[in-house]
């Protein structure tokens, strides 16, 4: 699992070093997103490191990077902190691998430039460490990057699911990705791939619907839209979350974060299908 995480880290290093063989999408959004992001520079002690060589095989780069990491650095890379509770200097101090903006967090006046400036500070702090491993920055852009002033806010997934237009859903993913990149964000905690069985669940509006095949098609189209601009998607929340039993939820909720006990193999396969 950790090796997979390091593969993503090396890929991000490749992006910041500007050595990727894939040409970036030439949009105003991507140009804005990269403004001020300084490429990690190797210190003299690791200037010849394999993990910094863009033409080296990914597995070799990961193995080399792991061999150079202390236990503290490995632990730090597996930590994700909410931006309200961590300062850039703490990212460097603890080798933190990811920072996120939770549901209510947005910087300053919530403009794209305010987002960029905040994330640049975190990236510069990460780049000041010995190995110069950049962070991942994530947000809940589940119906558009609805955390800055100029955002296009799309209907929630239940509304998009009612339309059922795969091409349109992919375009929604693309536009969301563009606006995330305008803010300097490269990781979306979306889409929600829940297959809802009980509409009393408070998160029903976050799902594409109650038909497993429908959810598979629409969530895949949405992810294609995000990935087309190199924004990472995150199918969520957890397997079976749309089919939990009544009165098993946490924190006083009847359904949310409750227990999933499949009644048949068919139900099990339907809930698992979107995640697969």
PDB file of C-alpha atoms in Angstrom:
ATOM      1  CA  UNK A   1       0.000   0.000   0.000  1.00  0.00           C
ATOM      2  CA  UNK A   2       2.765   2.446   0.975  1.00  0.00           C
ATOM      3  CA  UNK A   3       4.645   1.627  -2.222  1.00  0.00           C
ATOM      4  CA  UNK A   4       1.553   2.613  -4.230  1.00  0.00           C
ATOM      5  CA  UNK A   5       1.430   5.916  -2.356  1.00  0.00           C
ATOM      6  CA  UNK A   6       5.089   6.534  -3.190  1.00  0.00           C
ATOM      7  CA  UNK A   7       4.365   5.880  -6.874  1.00  0.00           C
ATOM      8  CA  UNK A   8       1.920   8.823  -6.740  1.00  0.00           C
ATOM      9  CA  UNK A   9       4.532  10.896  -4.914  1.00  0.00           C
ATOM     10  CA  UNK A  10       7.159  10.209  -7.581  1.00  0.00           C
ATOM     11  CA  UNK A  11       4.644  11.083 -10.299  1.00  0.00           C
ATOM     12  CA  UNK A  12       3.999  14.393  -8.561  1.00  0.00           C
ATOM     13  CA  UNK A  13       7.730  15.041  -8.336  1.00  0.00           C
ATOM     14  CA  UNK A  14       7.857  14.419 -12.067  1.00  0.00           C
ATOM     15  CA  UNK A  15       5.147  17.024 -12.580  1.00  0.00           C
ATOM     16  CA  UNK A  16       6.931  19.658 -10.497  1.00  0.00           C
ATOM     17  CA  UNK A  17      10.284  18.962 -12.148  1.00  0.00           C
ATOM     18  CA  UNK A  18       8.683  19.731 -15.489  1.00  0.00           C
ATOM     19  CA  UNK A  19      10.112  16.598 -17.067  1.00  0.00           C
ATOM     20  CA  UNK A  20       6.947  14.742 -17.953  1.00  0.00           C
ATOM     21  CA  UNK A  21       6.812  13.334 -21.464  1.00  0.00           C
ATOM     22  CA  UNK A  22       3.072  14.040 -21.568  1.00  0.00           C
ATOM     23  CA  UNK A  23       2.252  17.554 -22.722  1.00  0.00           C
ATOM     24  CA  UNK A  24       0.033  19.447 -20.243  1.00  0.00           C
ATOM     25  CA  UNK A  25      -3.389  20.599 -21.303  1.00  0.00           C
ATOM     26  CA  UNK A  26      -2.860  24.183 -22.451  1.00  0.00           C
ATOM     27  CA  UNK A  27      -5.677  25.972 -20.686  1.00  0.00           C
ATOM     28  CA  UNK A  28      -5.746  29.162 -18.677  1.00  0.00           C
ATOM     29  CA  UNK A  29      -6.642  27.010 -15.675  1.00  0.00           C
ATOM     30  CA  UNK A  30      -3.493  24.899 -15.799  1.00  0.00           C
ATOM     31  CA  UNK A  31      -1.295  27.910 -16.443  1.00  0.00           C
ATOM     32  CA  UNK A  32      -2.798  29.681 -13.453  1.00  0.00           C
ATOM     33  CA  UNK A  33      -2.510  26.601 -11.255  1.00  0.00           C
ATOM     34  CA  UNK A  34       1.210  26.215 -11.829  1.00  0.00           C
ATOM     35  CA  UNK A  35       2.006  29.888 -11.269  1.00  0.00           C
ATOM     36  CA  UNK A  36       4.256  30.242  -8.239  1.00  0.00           C
ATOM     37  CA  UNK A  37       4.764  26.500  -7.747  1.00  0.00           C
ATOM     38  CA  UNK A  38       8.492  26.127  -7.518  1.00  0.00           C
ATOM     39  CA  UNK A  39      10.030  22.900  -8.786  1.00  0.00           C
ATOM     40  CA  UNK A  40      11.695  20.904  -5.996  1.00  0.00           C
ATOM     41  CA  UNK A  41      15.468  21.333  -6.219  1.00  0.00           C
ATOM     42  CA  UNK A  42      17.715  18.525  -5.116  1.00  0.00           C
ATOM     43  CA  UNK A  43      20.255  19.272  -2.415  1.00  0.00           C
ATOM     44  CA  UNK A  44      23.895  18.493  -3.148  1.00  0.00           C
ATOM     45  CA  UNK A  45      23.677  15.198  -1.255  1.00  0.00           C
ATOM     46  CA  UNK A  46      20.911  13.773  -3.472  1.00  0.00           C
ATOM     47  CA  UNK A  47      21.386  15.644  -6.750  1.00  0.00           C
ATOM     48  CA  UNK A  48      22.131  12.353  -8.532  1.00  0.00           C
ATOM     49  CA  UNK A  49      19.276  10.468  -6.890  1.00  0.00           C
ATOM     50  CA  UNK A  50      17.443   7.998  -9.106  1.00  0.00           C
ATOM     51  CA  UNK A  51      14.063   9.140  -7.773  1.00  0.00           C
ATOM     52  CA  UNK A  52      14.639  12.576  -9.308  1.00  0.00           C
ATOM     53  CA  UNK A  53      15.429  11.212 -12.773  1.00  0.00           C
ATOM     54  CA  UNK A  54      12.392  11.522 -15.048  1.00  0.00           C
ATOM     55  CA  UNK A  55      13.619   8.862 -17.465  1.00  0.00           C
ATOM     56  CA  UNK A  56      14.199   6.186 -14.809  1.00  0.00           C
ATOM     57  CA  UNK A  57      11.603   3.399 -14.375  1.00  0.00           C
ATOM     58  CA  UNK A  58       8.937   4.287 -11.808  1.00  0.00           C
ATOM     59  CA  UNK A  59       9.634   1.182  -9.692  1.00  0.00           C
ATOM     60  CA  UNK A  60      13.346   2.099  -9.524  1.00  0.00           C
ATOM     61  CA  UNK A  61      12.497   5.647  -8.515  1.00  0.00           C
ATOM     62  CA  UNK A  62      10.146   4.449  -5.775  1.00  0.00           C
ATOM     63  CA  UNK A  63      12.686   1.953  -4.446  1.00  0.00           C
ATOM     64  CA  UNK A  64      15.385   4.622  -4.400  1.00  0.00           C
ATOM     65  CA  UNK A  65      13.162   7.161  -2.642  1.00  0.00           C
ATOM     66  CA  UNK A  66      12.077   4.636  -0.005  1.00  0.00           C
ATOM     67  CA  UNK A  67      15.694   3.740   0.692  1.00  0.00           C
ATOM     68  CA  UNK A  68      16.433   7.386   1.493  1.00  0.00           C
ATOM     69  CA  UNK A  69      13.467   7.941   3.818  1.00  0.00           C
ATOM     70  CA  UNK A  70      13.622   7.800   7.604  1.00  0.00           C
ATOM     71  CA  UNK A  71      10.799   6.247   9.607  1.00  0.00           C
ATOM     72  CA  UNK A  72       9.599   9.748  10.534  1.00  0.00           C
ATOM     73  CA  UNK A  73       9.475  10.754   6.855  1.00  0.00           C
ATOM     74  CA  UNK A  74       7.513   7.635   5.920  1.00  0.00           C
ATOM     75  CA  UNK A  75       4.999   8.242   8.712  1.00  0.00           C
ATOM     76  CA  UNK A  76       4.668  11.915   7.767  1.00  0.00           C
ATOM     77  CA  UNK A  77       3.979  11.073   4.126  1.00  0.00           C
ATOM     78  CA  UNK A  78       0.995   8.951   5.223  1.00  0.00           C
ATOM     79  CA  UNK A  79      -0.569  11.845   7.166  1.00  0.00           C
ATOM     80  CA  UNK A  80      -3.247  14.162   5.789  1.00  0.00           C
ATOM     81  CA  UNK A  81      -3.936  17.307   7.832  1.00  0.00           C
ATOM     82  CA  UNK A  82      -6.835  19.757   7.594  1.00  0.00           C
ATOM     83  CA  UNK A  83      -5.620  23.228   6.622  1.00  0.00           C
ATOM     84  CA  UNK A  84      -7.311  24.922   9.594  1.00  0.00           C
ATOM     85  CA  UNK A  85      -5.070  22.957  11.950  1.00  0.00           C
ATOM     86  CA  UNK A  86      -1.651  22.971  10.304  1.00  0.00           C
ATOM     87  CA  UNK A  87       0.756  25.736   9.282  1.00  0.00           C
ATOM     88  CA  UNK A  88       3.217  25.455   6.365  1.00  0.00           C
ATOM     89  CA  UNK A  89       6.207  25.239   8.705  1.00  0.00           C
ATOM     90  CA  UNK A  90       4.564  22.247  10.416  1.00  0.00           C
ATOM     91  CA  UNK A  91       4.284  20.496   7.045  1.00  0.00           C
ATOM     92  CA  UNK A  92       8.072  20.742   6.770  1.00  0.00           C
ATOM     93  CA  UNK A  93       8.667  19.857  10.415  1.00  0.00           C
ATOM     94  CA  UNK A  94       6.647  16.633  10.254  1.00  0.00           C
ATOM     95  CA  UNK A  95       7.175  15.730   6.548  1.00  0.00           C
ATOM     96  CA  UNK A  96       3.389  15.796   6.012  1.00  0.00           C
ATOM     97  CA  UNK A  97       2.298  14.216   2.727  1.00  0.00           C
ATOM     98  CA  UNK A  98      -1.101  15.830   2.202  1.00  0.00           C
ATOM     99  CA  UNK A  99      -3.184  18.827   3.267  1.00  0.00           C
ATOM    100  CA  UNK A 100      -6.909  19.236   2.690  1.00  0.00           C
ATOM    101  CA  UNK A 101      -9.658  21.815   2.991  1.00  0.00           C
ATOM    102  CA  UNK A 102     -12.620  20.353   4.841  1.00  0.00           C
ATOM    103  CA  UNK A 103     -16.249  21.179   4.178  1.00  0.00           C
ATOM    104  CA  UNK A 104     -16.136  24.641   5.722  1.00  0.00           C
ATOM    105  CA  UNK A 105     -12.591  25.729   4.972  1.00  0.00           C
ATOM    106  CA  UNK A 106     -11.524  28.234   2.318  1.00  0.00           C
ATOM    107  CA  UNK A 107      -8.682  30.772   2.450  1.00  0.00           C
ATOM    108  CA  UNK A 108      -8.961  34.545   2.711  1.00  0.00           C
ATOM    109  CA  UNK A 109     -11.465  36.136   0.366  1.00  0.00           C
ATOM    110  CA  UNK A 110     -12.074  32.777  -1.367  1.00  0.00           C
ATOM    111  CA  UNK A 111     -10.675  33.948  -4.699  1.00  0.00           C
ATOM    112  CA  UNK A 112      -8.604  31.695  -6.939  1.00  0.00           C
ATOM    113  CA  UNK A 113      -5.495  33.746  -6.128  1.00  0.00           C
ATOM    114  CA  UNK A 114      -6.111  33.302  -2.392  1.00  0.00           C
ATOM    115  CA  UNK A 115      -6.246  29.541  -2.924  1.00  0.00           C
ATOM    116  CA  UNK A 116      -3.076  29.587  -5.031  1.00  0.00           C
ATOM    117  CA  UNK A 117      -1.174  31.672  -2.502  1.00  0.00           C
ATOM    118  CA  UNK A 118      -2.138  29.364   0.355  1.00  0.00           C
ATOM    119  CA  UNK A 119      -1.184  26.169  -1.463  1.00  0.00           C
ATOM    120  CA  UNK A 120       2.110  27.661  -2.699  1.00  0.00           C
ATOM    121  CA  UNK A 121       3.079  28.290   0.925  1.00  0.00           C
ATOM    122  CA  UNK A 122       2.447  24.639   1.784  1.00  0.00           C
ATOM    123  CA  UNK A 123       4.342  23.449  -1.303  1.00  0.00           C
ATOM    124  CA  UNK A 124       7.315  25.681  -0.558  1.00  0.00           C
ATOM    125  CA  UNK A 125       7.444  24.308   2.971  1.00  0.00           C
ATOM    126  CA  UNK A 126       7.372  20.735   1.659  1.00  0.00           C
ATOM    127  CA  UNK A 127      10.064  21.646  -0.864  1.00  0.00           C
ATOM    128  CA  UNK A 128      12.348  22.896   1.898  1.00  0.00           C
ATOM    129  CA  UNK A 129      12.843  19.403   3.326  1.00  0.00           C
ATOM    130  CA  UNK A 130      15.802  17.175   2.475  1.00  0.00           C
ATOM    131  CA  UNK A 131      13.905  14.977   0.003  1.00  0.00           C
ATOM    132  CA  UNK A 132      11.755  17.831  -1.366  1.00  0.00           C
ATOM    133  CA  UNK A 133       8.614  15.689  -1.622  1.00  0.00           C
ATOM    134  CA  UNK A 134       5.642  17.920  -2.586  1.00  0.00           C
ATOM    135  CA  UNK A 135       2.278  17.566  -0.891  1.00  0.00           C
ATOM    136  CA  UNK A 136      -1.050  16.542  -2.368  1.00  0.00           C
ATOM    137  CA  UNK A 137      -3.794  19.132  -1.752  1.00  0.00           C
ATOM    138  CA  UNK A 138      -7.391  17.867  -1.692  1.00  0.00           C
ATOM    139  CA  UNK A 139     -10.902  19.309  -1.494  1.00  0.00           C
ATOM    140  CA  UNK A 140     -14.510  18.125  -1.607  1.00  0.00           C
ATOM    141  CA  UNK A 141     -15.366  19.432  -5.076  1.00  0.00           C
ATOM    142  CA  UNK A 142     -18.287  17.046  -5.364  1.00  0.00           C
ATOM    143  CA  UNK A 143     -20.499  19.365  -7.420  1.00  0.00           C
ATOM    144  CA  UNK A 144     -18.028  21.847  -8.746  1.00  0.00           C
ATOM    145  CA  UNK A 145     -15.181  23.693  -7.005  1.00  0.00           C
ATOM    146  CA  UNK A 146     -17.780  25.473  -4.909  1.00  0.00           C
ATOM    147  CA  UNK A 147     -15.213  26.978  -2.563  1.00  0.00           C
ATOM    148  CA  UNK A 148     -14.183  30.068  -4.465  1.00  0.00           C
ATOM    149  CA  UNK A 149     -16.109  33.120  -5.658  1.00  0.00           C
ATOM    150  CA  UNK A 150     -16.030  32.541  -9.414  1.00  0.00           C
ATOM    151  CA  UNK A 151     -17.039  28.872  -9.238  1.00  0.00           C
ATOM    152  CA  UNK A 152     -19.665  27.182 -11.385  1.00  0.00           C
ATOM    153  CA  UNK A 153     -21.803  25.214  -8.921  1.00  0.00           C
ATOM    154  CA  UNK A 154     -23.381  22.163 -10.524  1.00  0.00           C
ATOM    155  CA  UNK A 155     -26.377  20.173  -9.272  1.00  0.00           C
ATOM    156  CA  UNK A 156     -25.573  17.497  -6.728  1.00  0.00           C
ATOM    157  CA  UNK A 157     -25.051  13.983  -8.055  1.00  0.00           C
ATOM    158  CA  UNK A 158     -28.688  13.000  -7.597  1.00  0.00           C
ATOM    159  CA  UNK A 159     -29.661  15.778 -10.026  1.00  0.00           C
ATOM    160  CA  UNK A 160     -26.938  14.885 -12.495  1.00  0.00           C
ATOM    161  CA  UNK A 161     -27.910  11.224 -12.184  1.00  0.00           C
ATOM    162  CA  UNK A 162     -31.494  12.076 -13.124  1.00  0.00           C
ATOM    163  CA  UNK A 163     -30.232  13.487 -16.437  1.00  0.00           C
ATOM    164  CA  UNK A 164     -28.280  10.323 -17.223  1.00  0.00           C
ATOM    165  CA  UNK A 165     -26.190  11.934 -19.981  1.00  0.00           C
ATOM    166  CA  UNK A 166     -22.704  10.384 -19.884  1.00  0.00           C
ATOM    167  CA  UNK A 167     -21.095  12.963 -22.169  1.00  0.00           C
ATOM    168  CA  UNK A 168     -22.509  15.802 -20.083  1.00  0.00           C
ATOM    169  CA  UNK A 169     -21.343  14.181 -16.836  1.00  0.00           C
ATOM    170  CA  UNK A 170     -17.821  13.892 -18.254  1.00  0.00           C
ATOM    171  CA  UNK A 171     -17.915  17.603 -19.166  1.00  0.00           C
ATOM    172  CA  UNK A 172     -18.982  18.416 -15.589  1.00  0.00           C
ATOM    173  CA  UNK A 173     -15.915  16.507 -14.392  1.00  0.00           C
ATOM    174  CA  UNK A 174     -13.697  18.419 -16.813  1.00  0.00           C
ATOM    175  CA  UNK A 175     -15.062  21.820 -15.810  1.00  0.00           C
ATOM    176  CA  UNK A 176     -14.704  20.941 -12.135  1.00  0.00           C
ATOM    177  CA  UNK A 177     -11.092  19.948 -12.787  1.00  0.00           C
ATOM    178  CA  UNK A 178     -10.390  23.238 -14.621  1.00  0.00           C
ATOM    179  CA  UNK A 179     -11.696  25.293 -11.728  1.00  0.00           C
ATOM    180  CA  UNK A 180      -9.795  23.205  -9.191  1.00  0.00           C
ATOM    181  CA  UNK A 181      -6.594  23.810 -11.156  1.00  0.00           C
ATOM    182  CA  UNK A 182      -7.318  27.540 -11.222  1.00  0.00           C
ATOM    183  CA  UNK A 183      -7.059  27.313  -7.432  1.00  0.00           C
ATOM    184  CA  UNK A 184      -3.982  25.063  -7.505  1.00  0.00           C
ATOM    185  CA  UNK A 185      -5.840  21.972  -6.235  1.00  0.00           C
ATOM    186  CA  UNK A 186      -5.067  18.591  -7.820  1.00  0.00           C
ATOM    187  CA  UNK A 187      -7.077  16.080  -5.752  1.00  0.00           C
ATOM    188  CA  UNK A 188     -10.874  15.817  -5.643  1.00  0.00           C
ATOM    189  CA  UNK A 189     -12.665  13.813  -2.932  1.00  0.00           C
ATOM    190  CA  UNK A 190     -15.273  12.810  -5.486  1.00  0.00           C
ATOM    191  CA  UNK A 191     -17.323  11.152  -6.925  1.00  0.00           C
ATOM    192  CA  UNK A 192     -19.597   9.509  -4.395  1.00  0.00           C
ATOM    193  CA  UNK A 193     -20.315   6.021  -5.731  1.00  0.00           C
ATOM    194  CA  UNK A 194     -22.934   4.987  -3.189  1.00  0.00           C
ATOM    195  CA  UNK A 195     -25.813   2.815  -4.393  1.00  0.00           C
ATOM    196  CA  UNK A 196     -28.705   4.066  -2.268  1.00  0.00           C
ATOM    197  CA  UNK A 197     -31.201   1.542  -0.908  1.00  0.00           C
ATOM    198  CA  UNK A 198     -32.913   3.686   1.742  1.00  0.00           C
ATOM    199  CA  UNK A 199     -33.667   7.284   0.715  1.00  0.00           C
ATOM    200  CA  UNK A 200     -34.008   8.307   4.355  1.00  0.00           C
ATOM    201  CA  UNK A 201     -30.213   8.443   4.327  1.00  0.00           C
ATOM    202  CA  UNK A 202     -29.150  12.084   4.593  1.00  0.00           C
ATOM    203  CA  UNK A 203     -26.467  11.678   1.951  1.00  0.00           C
ATOM    204  CA  UNK A 204     -28.834  10.335  -0.708  1.00  0.00           C
ATOM    205  CA  UNK A 205     -28.404  13.548  -2.733  1.00  0.00           C
ATOM    206  CA  UNK A 206     -24.680  12.755  -3.049  1.00  0.00           C
ATOM    207  CA  UNK A 207     -25.397   9.555  -4.989  1.00  0.00           C
ATOM    208  CA  UNK A 208     -26.051   9.132  -8.708  1.00  0.00           C
ATOM    209  CA  UNK A 209     -28.992   6.872  -7.808  1.00  0.00           C
ATOM    210  CA  UNK A 210     -30.261   3.498  -6.680  1.00  0.00           C
ATOM    211  CA  UNK A 211     -29.340   1.496  -9.789  1.00  0.00           C
ATOM    212  CA  UNK A 212     -25.840   0.031  -9.521  1.00  0.00           C
ATOM    213  CA  UNK A 213     -25.216  -0.045 -13.295  1.00  0.00           C
ATOM    214  CA  UNK A 214     -26.329   3.586 -13.546  1.00  0.00           C
ATOM    215  CA  UNK A 215     -23.926   4.599 -10.768  1.00  0.00           C
ATOM    216  CA  UNK A 216     -21.051   2.734 -12.444  1.00  0.00           C
ATOM    217  CA  UNK A 217     -21.560   4.454 -15.797  1.00  0.00           C
ATOM    218  CA  UNK A 218     -21.990   7.984 -14.443  1.00  0.00           C
ATOM    219  CA  UNK A 219     -19.198   7.847 -11.866  1.00  0.00           C
ATOM    220  CA  UNK A 220     -16.815   6.466 -14.486  1.00  0.00           C
ATOM    221  CA  UNK A 221     -17.719   9.276 -16.893  1.00  0.00           C
ATOM    222  CA  UNK A 222     -17.190  11.872 -14.150  1.00  0.00           C
ATOM    223  CA  UNK A 223     -13.793  10.409 -13.249  1.00  0.00           C
ATOM    224  CA  UNK A 224     -12.751  10.471 -16.910  1.00  0.00           C
ATOM    225  CA  UNK A 225     -13.494  14.181 -16.928  1.00  0.00           C
ATOM    226  CA  UNK A 226     -11.311  14.791 -13.866  1.00  0.00           C
ATOM    227  CA  UNK A 227      -8.492  12.567 -15.069  1.00  0.00           C
ATOM    228  CA  UNK A 228      -8.425  14.175 -18.520  1.00  0.00           C
ATOM    229  CA  UNK A 229      -6.855  17.224 -16.824  1.00  0.00           C
ATOM    230  CA  UNK A 230      -4.729  15.185 -14.409  1.00  0.00           C
ATOM    231  CA  UNK A 231      -6.874  15.858 -11.340  1.00  0.00           C
ATOM    232  CA  UNK A 232      -7.054  12.808  -9.076  1.00  0.00           C
ATOM    233  CA  UNK A 233     -10.497  11.382  -8.326  1.00  0.00           C
ATOM    234  CA  UNK A 234     -11.567   9.528  -5.163  1.00  0.00           C
ATOM    235  CA  UNK A 235     -14.507   7.098  -5.337  1.00  0.00           C
ATOM    236  CA  UNK A 236     -16.138   7.373  -1.908  1.00  0.00           C
ATOM    237  CA  UNK A 237     -17.188   7.002   0.866  1.00  0.00           C
ATOM    238  CA  UNK A 238     -16.868   3.325   1.741  1.00  0.00           C
ATOM    239  CA  UNK A 239     -18.143   0.023   0.400  1.00  0.00           C
ATOM    240  CA  UNK A 240     -21.836  -0.446   1.215  1.00  0.00           C
ATOM    241  CA  UNK A 241     -22.396   3.081   2.550  1.00  0.00           C
ATOM    242  CA  UNK A 242     -25.654   3.408   0.612  1.00  0.00           C
ATOM    243  CA  UNK A 243     -27.143   0.249   2.088  1.00  0.00           C
ATOM    244  CA  UNK A 244     -26.531   0.436   5.813  1.00  0.00           C
ATOM    245  CA  UNK A 245     -29.102  -0.787   8.336  1.00  0.00           C
ATOM    246  CA  UNK A 246     -31.470   1.600  10.085  1.00  0.00           C
ATOM    247  CA  UNK A 247     -30.418   2.706  13.573  1.00  0.00           C
ATOM    248  CA  UNK A 248     -26.807   1.518  13.224  1.00  0.00           C
ATOM    249  CA  UNK A 249     -25.304   4.915  12.356  1.00  0.00           C
ATOM    250  CA  UNK A 250     -22.708   6.819  14.356  1.00  0.00           C
ATOM    251  CA  UNK A 251     -23.097  10.014  16.406  1.00  0.00           C
ATOM    252  CA  UNK A 252     -26.876   9.754  16.682  1.00  0.00           C
ATOM    253  CA  UNK A 253     -27.549   9.310  12.949  1.00  0.00           C
ATOM    254  CA  UNK A 254     -29.942   6.529  12.007  1.00  0.00           C
ATOM    255  CA  UNK A 255     -28.114   5.533   8.820  1.00  0.00           C
ATOM    256  CA  UNK A 256     -24.945   7.536   8.197  1.00  0.00           C
ATOM    257  CA  UNK A 257     -21.751   5.519   8.787  1.00  0.00           C
ATOM    258  CA  UNK A 258     -23.811   2.545   9.896  1.00  0.00           C
ATOM    259  CA  UNK A 259     -23.478  -1.206   9.389  1.00  0.00           C
ATOM    260  CA  UNK A 260     -23.770  -2.934   6.026  1.00  0.00           C
ATOM    261  CA  UNK A 261     -24.938  -6.545   6.245  1.00  0.00           C
ATOM    262  CA  UNK A 262     -25.705  -7.761   2.705  1.00  0.00           C
ATOM    263  CA  UNK A 263     -28.863  -9.828   2.431  1.00  0.00           C
ATOM    264  CA  UNK A 264     -27.701 -11.701  -0.670  1.00  0.00           C
ATOM    265  CA  UNK A 265     -24.811 -12.140  -3.074  1.00  0.00           C
ATOM    266  CA  UNK A 266     -26.696  -9.965  -5.554  1.00  0.00           C
ATOM    267  CA  UNK A 267     -26.825  -7.047  -3.121  1.00  0.00           C
ATOM    268  CA  UNK A 268     -23.150  -7.557  -2.307  1.00  0.00           C
ATOM    269  CA  UNK A 269     -22.181  -7.402  -5.989  1.00  0.00           C
ATOM    270  CA  UNK A 270     -24.367  -4.351  -6.656  1.00  0.00           C
ATOM    271  CA  UNK A 271     -22.786  -2.387  -3.819  1.00  0.00           C
ATOM    272  CA  UNK A 272     -19.270  -3.446  -4.804  1.00  0.00           C
ATOM    273  CA  UNK A 273     -19.633  -2.785  -8.558  1.00  0.00           C
ATOM    274  CA  UNK A 274     -18.963   1.008  -8.525  1.00  0.00           C
ATOM    275  CA  UNK A 275     -15.838   0.577  -6.415  1.00  0.00           C
ATOM    276  CA  UNK A 276     -14.486  -2.101  -8.737  1.00  0.00           C
TER     277      UNK A 276
END
